Each structure stands twice: as structure tokens, then as C-alpha cells.
PDB file of C-alpha atoms in Angstrom:
ATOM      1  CA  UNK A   1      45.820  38.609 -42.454  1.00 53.00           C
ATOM      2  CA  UNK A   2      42.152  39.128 -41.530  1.00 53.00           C
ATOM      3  CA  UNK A   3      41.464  37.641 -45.791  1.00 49.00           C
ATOM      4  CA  UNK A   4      43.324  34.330 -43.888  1.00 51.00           C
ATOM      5  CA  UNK A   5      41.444  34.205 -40.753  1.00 52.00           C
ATOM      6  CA  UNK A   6      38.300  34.397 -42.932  1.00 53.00           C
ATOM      7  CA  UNK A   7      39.362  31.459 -45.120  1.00 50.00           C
ATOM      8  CA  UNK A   8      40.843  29.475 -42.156  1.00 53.00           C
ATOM      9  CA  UNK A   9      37.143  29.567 -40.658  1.00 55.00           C
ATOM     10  CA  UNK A  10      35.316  29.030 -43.654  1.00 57.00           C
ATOM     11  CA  UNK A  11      37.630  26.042 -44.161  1.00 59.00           C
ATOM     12  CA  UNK A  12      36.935  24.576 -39.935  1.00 58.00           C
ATOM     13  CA  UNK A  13      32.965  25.147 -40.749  1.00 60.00           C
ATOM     14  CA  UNK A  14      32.604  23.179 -43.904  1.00 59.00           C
ATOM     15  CA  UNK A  15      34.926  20.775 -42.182  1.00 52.00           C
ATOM     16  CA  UNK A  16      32.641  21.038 -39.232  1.00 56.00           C
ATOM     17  CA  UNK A  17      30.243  20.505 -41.540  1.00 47.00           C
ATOM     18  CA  UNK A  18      31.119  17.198 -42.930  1.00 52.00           C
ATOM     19  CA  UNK A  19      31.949  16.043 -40.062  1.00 52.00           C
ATOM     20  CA  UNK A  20      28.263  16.247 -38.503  1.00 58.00           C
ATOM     21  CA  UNK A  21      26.950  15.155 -41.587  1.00 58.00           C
ATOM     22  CA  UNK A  22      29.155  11.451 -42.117  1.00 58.00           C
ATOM     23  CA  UNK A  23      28.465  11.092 -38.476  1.00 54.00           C
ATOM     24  CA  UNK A  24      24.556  11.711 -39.090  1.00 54.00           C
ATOM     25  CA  UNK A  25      25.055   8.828 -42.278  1.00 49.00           C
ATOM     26  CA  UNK A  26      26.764   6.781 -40.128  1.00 48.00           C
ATOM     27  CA  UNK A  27      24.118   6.887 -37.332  1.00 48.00           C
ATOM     28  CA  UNK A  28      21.880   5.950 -40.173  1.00 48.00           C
ATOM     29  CA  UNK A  29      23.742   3.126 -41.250  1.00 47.00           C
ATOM     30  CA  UNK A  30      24.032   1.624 -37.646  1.00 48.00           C
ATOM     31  CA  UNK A  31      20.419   2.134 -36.902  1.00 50.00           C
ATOM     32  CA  UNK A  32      19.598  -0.146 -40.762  1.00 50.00           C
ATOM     33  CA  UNK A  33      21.933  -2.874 -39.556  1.00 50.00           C
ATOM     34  CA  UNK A  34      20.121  -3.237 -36.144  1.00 54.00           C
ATOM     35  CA  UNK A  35      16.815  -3.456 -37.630  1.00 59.00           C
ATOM     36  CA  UNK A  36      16.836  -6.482 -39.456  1.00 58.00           C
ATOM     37  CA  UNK A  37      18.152  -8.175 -35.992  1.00 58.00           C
ATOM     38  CA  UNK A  38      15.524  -6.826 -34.071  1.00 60.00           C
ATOM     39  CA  UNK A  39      12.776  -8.032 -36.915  1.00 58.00           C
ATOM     40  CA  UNK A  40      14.442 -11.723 -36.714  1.00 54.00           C
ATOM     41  CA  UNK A  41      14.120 -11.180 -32.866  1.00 57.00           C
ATOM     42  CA  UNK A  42      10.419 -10.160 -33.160  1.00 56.00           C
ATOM     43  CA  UNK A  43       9.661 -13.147 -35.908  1.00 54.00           C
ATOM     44  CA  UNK A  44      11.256 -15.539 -33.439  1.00 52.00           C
ATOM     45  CA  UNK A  45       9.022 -14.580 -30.326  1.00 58.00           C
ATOM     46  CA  UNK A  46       5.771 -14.101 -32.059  1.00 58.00           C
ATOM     47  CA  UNK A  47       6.600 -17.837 -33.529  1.00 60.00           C
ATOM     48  CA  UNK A  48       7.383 -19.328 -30.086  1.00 63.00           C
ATOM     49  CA  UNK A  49       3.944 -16.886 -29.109  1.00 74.00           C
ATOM     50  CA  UNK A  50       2.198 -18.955 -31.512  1.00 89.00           C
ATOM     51  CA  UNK A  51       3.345 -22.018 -31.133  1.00 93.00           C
ATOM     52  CA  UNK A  52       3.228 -21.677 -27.069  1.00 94.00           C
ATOM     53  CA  UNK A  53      -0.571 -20.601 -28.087  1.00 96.00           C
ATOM     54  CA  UNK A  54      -0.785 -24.225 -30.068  1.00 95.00           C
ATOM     55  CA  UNK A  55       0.720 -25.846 -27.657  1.00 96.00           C
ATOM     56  CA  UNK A  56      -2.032 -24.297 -25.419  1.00 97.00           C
ATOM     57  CA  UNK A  57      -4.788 -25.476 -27.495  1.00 97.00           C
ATOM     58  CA  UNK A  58      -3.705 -28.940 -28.156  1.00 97.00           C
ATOM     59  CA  UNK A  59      -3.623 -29.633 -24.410  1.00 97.00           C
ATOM     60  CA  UNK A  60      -6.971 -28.227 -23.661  1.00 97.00           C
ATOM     61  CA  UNK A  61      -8.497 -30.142 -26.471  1.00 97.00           C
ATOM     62  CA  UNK A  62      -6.597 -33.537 -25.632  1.00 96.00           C
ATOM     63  CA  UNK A  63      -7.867 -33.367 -21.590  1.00 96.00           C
ATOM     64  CA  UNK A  64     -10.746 -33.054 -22.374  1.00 95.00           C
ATOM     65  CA  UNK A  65     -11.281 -35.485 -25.544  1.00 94.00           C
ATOM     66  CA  UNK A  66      -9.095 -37.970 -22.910  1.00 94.00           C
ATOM     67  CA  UNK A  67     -11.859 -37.681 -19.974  1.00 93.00           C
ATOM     68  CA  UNK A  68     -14.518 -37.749 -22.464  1.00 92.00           C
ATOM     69  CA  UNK A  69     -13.264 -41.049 -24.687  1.00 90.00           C
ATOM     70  CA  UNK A  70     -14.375 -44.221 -23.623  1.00 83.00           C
ATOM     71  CA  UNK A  71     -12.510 -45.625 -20.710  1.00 77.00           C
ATOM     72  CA  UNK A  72     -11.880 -48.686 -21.537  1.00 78.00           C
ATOM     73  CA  UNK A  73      -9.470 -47.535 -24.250  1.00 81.00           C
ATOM     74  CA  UNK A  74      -8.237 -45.023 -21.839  1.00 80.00           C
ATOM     75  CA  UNK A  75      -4.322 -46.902 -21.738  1.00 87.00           C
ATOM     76  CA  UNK A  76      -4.481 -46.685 -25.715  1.00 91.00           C
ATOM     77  CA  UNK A  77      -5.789 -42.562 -25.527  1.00 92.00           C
ATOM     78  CA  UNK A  78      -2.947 -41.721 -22.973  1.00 94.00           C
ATOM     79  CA  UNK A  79      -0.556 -43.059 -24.986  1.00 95.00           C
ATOM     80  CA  UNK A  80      -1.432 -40.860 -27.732  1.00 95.00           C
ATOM     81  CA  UNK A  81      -0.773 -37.664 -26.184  1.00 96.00           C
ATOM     82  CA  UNK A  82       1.881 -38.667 -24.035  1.00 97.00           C
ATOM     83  CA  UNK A  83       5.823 -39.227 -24.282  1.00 97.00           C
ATOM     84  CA  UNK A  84       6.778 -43.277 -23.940  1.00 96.00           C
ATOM     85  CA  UNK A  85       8.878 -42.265 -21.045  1.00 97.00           C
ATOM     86  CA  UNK A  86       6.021 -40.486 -19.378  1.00 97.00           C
ATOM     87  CA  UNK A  87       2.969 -43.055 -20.066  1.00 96.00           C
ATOM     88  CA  UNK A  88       5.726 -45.542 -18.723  1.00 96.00           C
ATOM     89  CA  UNK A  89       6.427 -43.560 -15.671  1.00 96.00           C
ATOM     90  CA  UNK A  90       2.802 -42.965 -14.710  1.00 95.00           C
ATOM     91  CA  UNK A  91       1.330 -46.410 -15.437  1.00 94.00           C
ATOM     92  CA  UNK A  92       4.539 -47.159 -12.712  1.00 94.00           C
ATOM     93  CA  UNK A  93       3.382 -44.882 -10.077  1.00 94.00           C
ATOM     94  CA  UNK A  94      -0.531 -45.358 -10.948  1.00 91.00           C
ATOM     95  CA  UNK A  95       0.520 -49.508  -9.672  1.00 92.00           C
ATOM     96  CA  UNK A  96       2.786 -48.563  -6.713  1.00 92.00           C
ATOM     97  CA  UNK A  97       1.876 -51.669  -4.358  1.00 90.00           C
ATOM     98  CA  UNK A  98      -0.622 -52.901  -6.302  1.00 89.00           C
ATOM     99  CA  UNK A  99      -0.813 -56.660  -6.340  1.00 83.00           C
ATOM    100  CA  UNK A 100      -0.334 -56.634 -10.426  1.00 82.00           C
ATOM    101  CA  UNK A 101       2.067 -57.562 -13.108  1.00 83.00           C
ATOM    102  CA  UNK A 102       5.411 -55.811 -13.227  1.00 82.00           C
ATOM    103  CA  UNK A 103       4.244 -53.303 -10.007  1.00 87.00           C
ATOM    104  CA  UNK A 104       6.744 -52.247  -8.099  1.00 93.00           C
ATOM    105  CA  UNK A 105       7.252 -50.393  -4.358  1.00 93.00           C
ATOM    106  CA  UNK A 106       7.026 -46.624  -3.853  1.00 93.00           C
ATOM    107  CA  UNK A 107      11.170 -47.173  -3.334  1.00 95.00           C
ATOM    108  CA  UNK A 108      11.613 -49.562  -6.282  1.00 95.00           C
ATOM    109  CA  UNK A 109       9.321 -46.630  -8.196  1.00 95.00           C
ATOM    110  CA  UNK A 110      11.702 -43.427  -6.994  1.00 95.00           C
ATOM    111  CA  UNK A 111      14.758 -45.565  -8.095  1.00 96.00           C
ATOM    112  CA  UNK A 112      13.574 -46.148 -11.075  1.00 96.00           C
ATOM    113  CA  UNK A 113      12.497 -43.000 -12.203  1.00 97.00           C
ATOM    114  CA  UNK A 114      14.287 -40.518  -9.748  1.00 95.00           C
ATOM    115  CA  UNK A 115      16.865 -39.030 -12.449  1.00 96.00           C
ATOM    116  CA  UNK A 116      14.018 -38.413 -15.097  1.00 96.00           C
ATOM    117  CA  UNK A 117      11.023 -37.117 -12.750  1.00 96.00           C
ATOM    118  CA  UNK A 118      10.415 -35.296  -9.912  1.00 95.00           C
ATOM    119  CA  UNK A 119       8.995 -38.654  -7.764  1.00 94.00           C
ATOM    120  CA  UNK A 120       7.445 -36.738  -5.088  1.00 93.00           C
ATOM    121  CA  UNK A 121       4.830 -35.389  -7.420  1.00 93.00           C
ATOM    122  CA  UNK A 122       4.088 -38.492  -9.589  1.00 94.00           C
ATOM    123  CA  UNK A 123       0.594 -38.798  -8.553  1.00 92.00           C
ATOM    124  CA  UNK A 124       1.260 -42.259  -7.065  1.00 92.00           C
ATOM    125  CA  UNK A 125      -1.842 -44.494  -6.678  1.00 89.00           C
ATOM    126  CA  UNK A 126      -3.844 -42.121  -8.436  1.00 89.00           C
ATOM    127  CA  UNK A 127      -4.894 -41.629 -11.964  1.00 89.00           C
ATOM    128  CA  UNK A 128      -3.590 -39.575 -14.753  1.00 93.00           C
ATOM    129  CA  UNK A 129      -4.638 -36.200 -14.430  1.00 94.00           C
ATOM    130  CA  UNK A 130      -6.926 -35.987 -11.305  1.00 92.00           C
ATOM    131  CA  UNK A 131      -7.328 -38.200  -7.635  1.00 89.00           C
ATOM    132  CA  UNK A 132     -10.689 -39.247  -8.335  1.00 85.00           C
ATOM    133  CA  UNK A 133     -11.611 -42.764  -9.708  1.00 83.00           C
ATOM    134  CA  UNK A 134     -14.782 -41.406 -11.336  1.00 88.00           C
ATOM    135  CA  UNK A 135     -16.046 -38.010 -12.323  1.00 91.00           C
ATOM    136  CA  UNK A 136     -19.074 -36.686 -14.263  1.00 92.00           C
ATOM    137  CA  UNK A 137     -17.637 -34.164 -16.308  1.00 92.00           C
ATOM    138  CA  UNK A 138     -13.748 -33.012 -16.515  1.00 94.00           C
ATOM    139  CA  UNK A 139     -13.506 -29.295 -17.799  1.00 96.00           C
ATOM    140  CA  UNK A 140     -10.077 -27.264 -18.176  1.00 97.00           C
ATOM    141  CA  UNK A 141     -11.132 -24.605 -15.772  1.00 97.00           C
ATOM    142  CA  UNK A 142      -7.698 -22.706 -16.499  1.00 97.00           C
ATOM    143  CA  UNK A 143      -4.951 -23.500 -18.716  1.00 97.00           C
ATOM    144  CA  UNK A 144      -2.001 -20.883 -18.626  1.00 97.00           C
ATOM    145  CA  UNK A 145       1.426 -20.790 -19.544  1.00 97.00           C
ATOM    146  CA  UNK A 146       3.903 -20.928 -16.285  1.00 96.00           C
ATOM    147  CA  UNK A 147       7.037 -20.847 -18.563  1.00 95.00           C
ATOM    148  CA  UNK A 148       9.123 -21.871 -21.816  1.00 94.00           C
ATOM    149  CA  UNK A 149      12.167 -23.666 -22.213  1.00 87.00           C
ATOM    150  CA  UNK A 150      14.465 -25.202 -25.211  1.00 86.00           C
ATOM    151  CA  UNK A 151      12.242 -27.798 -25.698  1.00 84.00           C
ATOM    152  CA  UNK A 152       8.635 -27.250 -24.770  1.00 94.00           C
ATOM    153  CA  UNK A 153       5.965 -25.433 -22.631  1.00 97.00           C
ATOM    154  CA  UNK A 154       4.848 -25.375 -18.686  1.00 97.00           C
ATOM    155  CA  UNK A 155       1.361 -25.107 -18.042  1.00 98.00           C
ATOM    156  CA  UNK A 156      -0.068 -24.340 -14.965  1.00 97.00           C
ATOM    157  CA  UNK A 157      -3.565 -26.265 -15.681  1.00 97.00           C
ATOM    158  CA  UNK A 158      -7.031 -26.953 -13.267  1.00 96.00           C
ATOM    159  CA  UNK A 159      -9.263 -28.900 -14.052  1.00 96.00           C
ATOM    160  CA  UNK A 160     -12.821 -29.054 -12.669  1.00 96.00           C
ATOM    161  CA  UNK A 161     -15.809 -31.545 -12.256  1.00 95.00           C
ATOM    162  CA  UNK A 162     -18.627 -29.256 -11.875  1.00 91.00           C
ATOM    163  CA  UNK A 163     -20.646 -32.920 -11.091  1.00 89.00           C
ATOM    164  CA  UNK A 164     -18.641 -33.322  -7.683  1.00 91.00           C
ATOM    165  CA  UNK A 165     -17.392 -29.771  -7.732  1.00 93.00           C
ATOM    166  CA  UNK A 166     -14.209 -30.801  -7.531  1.00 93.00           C
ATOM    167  CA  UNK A 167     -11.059 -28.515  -9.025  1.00 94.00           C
ATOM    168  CA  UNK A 168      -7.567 -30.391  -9.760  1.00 94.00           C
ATOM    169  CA  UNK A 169      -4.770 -28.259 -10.318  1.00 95.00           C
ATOM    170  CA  UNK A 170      -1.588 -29.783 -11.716  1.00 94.00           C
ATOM    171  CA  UNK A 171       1.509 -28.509 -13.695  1.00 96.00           C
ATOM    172  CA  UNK A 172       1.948 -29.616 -17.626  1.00 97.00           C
ATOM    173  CA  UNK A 173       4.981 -30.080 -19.372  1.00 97.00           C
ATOM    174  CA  UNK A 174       3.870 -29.902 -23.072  1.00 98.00           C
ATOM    175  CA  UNK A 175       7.113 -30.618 -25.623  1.00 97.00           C
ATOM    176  CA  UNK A 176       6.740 -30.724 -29.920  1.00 94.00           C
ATOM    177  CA  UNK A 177       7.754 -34.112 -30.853  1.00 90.00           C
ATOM    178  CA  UNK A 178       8.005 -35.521 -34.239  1.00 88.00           C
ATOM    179  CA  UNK A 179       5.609 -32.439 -35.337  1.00 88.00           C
ATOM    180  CA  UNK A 180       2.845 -32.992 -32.647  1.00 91.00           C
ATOM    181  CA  UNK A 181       2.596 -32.111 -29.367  1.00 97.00           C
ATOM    182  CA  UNK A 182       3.062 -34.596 -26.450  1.00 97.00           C
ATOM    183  CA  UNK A 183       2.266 -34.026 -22.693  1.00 97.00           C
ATOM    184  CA  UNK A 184       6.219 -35.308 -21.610  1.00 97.00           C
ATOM    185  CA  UNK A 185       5.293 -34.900 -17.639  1.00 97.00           C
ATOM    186  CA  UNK A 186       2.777 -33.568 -15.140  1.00 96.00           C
ATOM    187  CA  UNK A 187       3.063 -32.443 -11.261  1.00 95.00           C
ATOM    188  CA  UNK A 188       0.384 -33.850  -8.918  1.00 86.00           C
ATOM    189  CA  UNK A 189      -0.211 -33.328  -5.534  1.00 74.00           C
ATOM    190  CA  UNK A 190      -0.870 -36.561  -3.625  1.00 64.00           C
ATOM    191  CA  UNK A 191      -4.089 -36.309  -2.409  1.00 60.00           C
ATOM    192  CA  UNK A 192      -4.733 -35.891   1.971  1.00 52.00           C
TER     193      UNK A 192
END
């Protein structure tokens, strides 16, 4: 009897036995198949990291090539590094009342373009950018990302005119179009 107790427990401990060890490969096994996943993860946010840092780049550069290109060619520059829908938009609210071509009224103007932009912030009767009609020299003081979504980047940017020590702080929607970047909106405060 005691000869059958013996081999009863032998046989529960190397059961025992393999039983910690195929949970121990199993554990393994789970831990390999989560790895790859959390390497794709890691590729896909230090891509968006990079490309949010482009994105970053390209807009500094572009504000600052834009205030520092002739102005006379300034329609044809913001056309460049803007969206058609957006150099449409602001050209609209830049000529809100004014006694030109195609110009329409501030209500005309929100009707318009109501569904596509925030109106209230179009920056109307003001240029692209910044309130003043001149300036000396137009540095990004700060250019930092606010946020990311499906199909671009939010900058909150300021600009500065050390000249009339001015600072103009807007909000930049940067999106990747057709392989470049395009500024696709921007929030102004009217000026008081």
C-alpha cells in the first residue's frame, strides 16, 4: 500500500510538473505573438512622430520664405502652400466688403463657407497669417504641435515682428497632400 501511495505521488508531481512547465511555454508563446504587434505599434507612432516633425518643419520654413518672398507674387506663394479650398476661402474673407471683383458680405462669406470653416475665425479683412498690412521681419516665435488627426497636423503657431514687436498667434491645420504638405486652414483672431 505505502509502494502505491509512493507511485501515486511521484505520478501527481511529474504531472505537476508538466503542467507548470506547458503553461511556462505557453506564456512564452503568448508573450512572442504580442511582440511583433507592439513593434508595428511602435513603427507606426515613431512614423506619424516623424512625419508630425516634417510637417513641423515644412510650415516653419514656408512662413517664413512666404513673409520674406516678394509681395507682389504673394497670391502666387500662398497658393503654393495652401489647399485650393483654403486660398479660396481666405482670399473671400481677406475682400469681405471690399469694393472689388467677386467680394462678397461678411453674411454672403459665412454662407458660403460655413460647412467647411469655422467663419468666426477667418481672419476677415485681414491678411493671411497676421493683422498687420506691413511688417519688418516675420519670425516663427513658436511652432508646436496642438494635436493629430486622420488626415493631418494642428499647430499652435506665433509669429513675431521683432521690428514692431508685435506677436501673432494663430492655429495651423497642416494636411500631406499629393506627397507635400499643404497649410488646409488657419484660426485668427479678429483683431480689437
Amino acid at each position: 500500500m505505502a509502494l502505491a501511495k509512493t507511485y501515486n505521488m511521484k505520478r501527481t508531481i511529474i504531472a505537476s510538473l508538466f503542467l507548470i512547465i506547458g503553461c511556462k511555454e505557453e506564456k512564452k508563446e503568448i508573450k512572442t505573438v504580442t511582440e511583433p504587434q507592439q513593434t508595428a505599434e511602435k513603427a507606426l507612432q515613431d512614423n506619424q512622430s516623424n512625419e508630425a516633425e516634417d510637417a513641423k518643419k515644412w510650415l516653419e520654413r514656408s512662413i517664413v520664405d512666404y513673409f520674406k518672398a516678394d509681395i507682389g507674387i504673394g497670391e502666387k506663394n500662398l497658393q503654393k502652400i495652401t489647399t485650393k479650398d483654403y486660398f479660396d476661402y481666405k482670399t473671400d474673407a481677406t475682400n469681405v466688403d471690399l469694393d472689388v471683383d467677386g467680394s462678397l458680405t461678411e453674411k454672403e462669406f459665412q454662407n458660403k463657407w460655413k460647412s467647411k470653416f469655422d467663419t468666426s475665425k477667418a481672419g476677415i479683412g485681414i491678411g493671411f497669417l497676421i493683422p498687420a498690412q506691413d511688417w519688418i521681419n516675420i519670425e516663427v516665435e513658436s511652432c508646436d504641435l496642438k494635436s493629430s488627426t486622420k488626415d493631418g497636423y494642428i499647430f499652435n503657431v506665433v509669429l513675431r515682428d521683432d521690428g514692431y514687436k508685435a506677436h501673432y498667434p494663430s492655429v495651423i491645420k497642416v494636411i500631406k497632400e499629393n506627397g507635400s504638405f499643404l497649410i488646409a486652414d488657419v484660426l485668427q483672431d479678429e483683431p480689437k
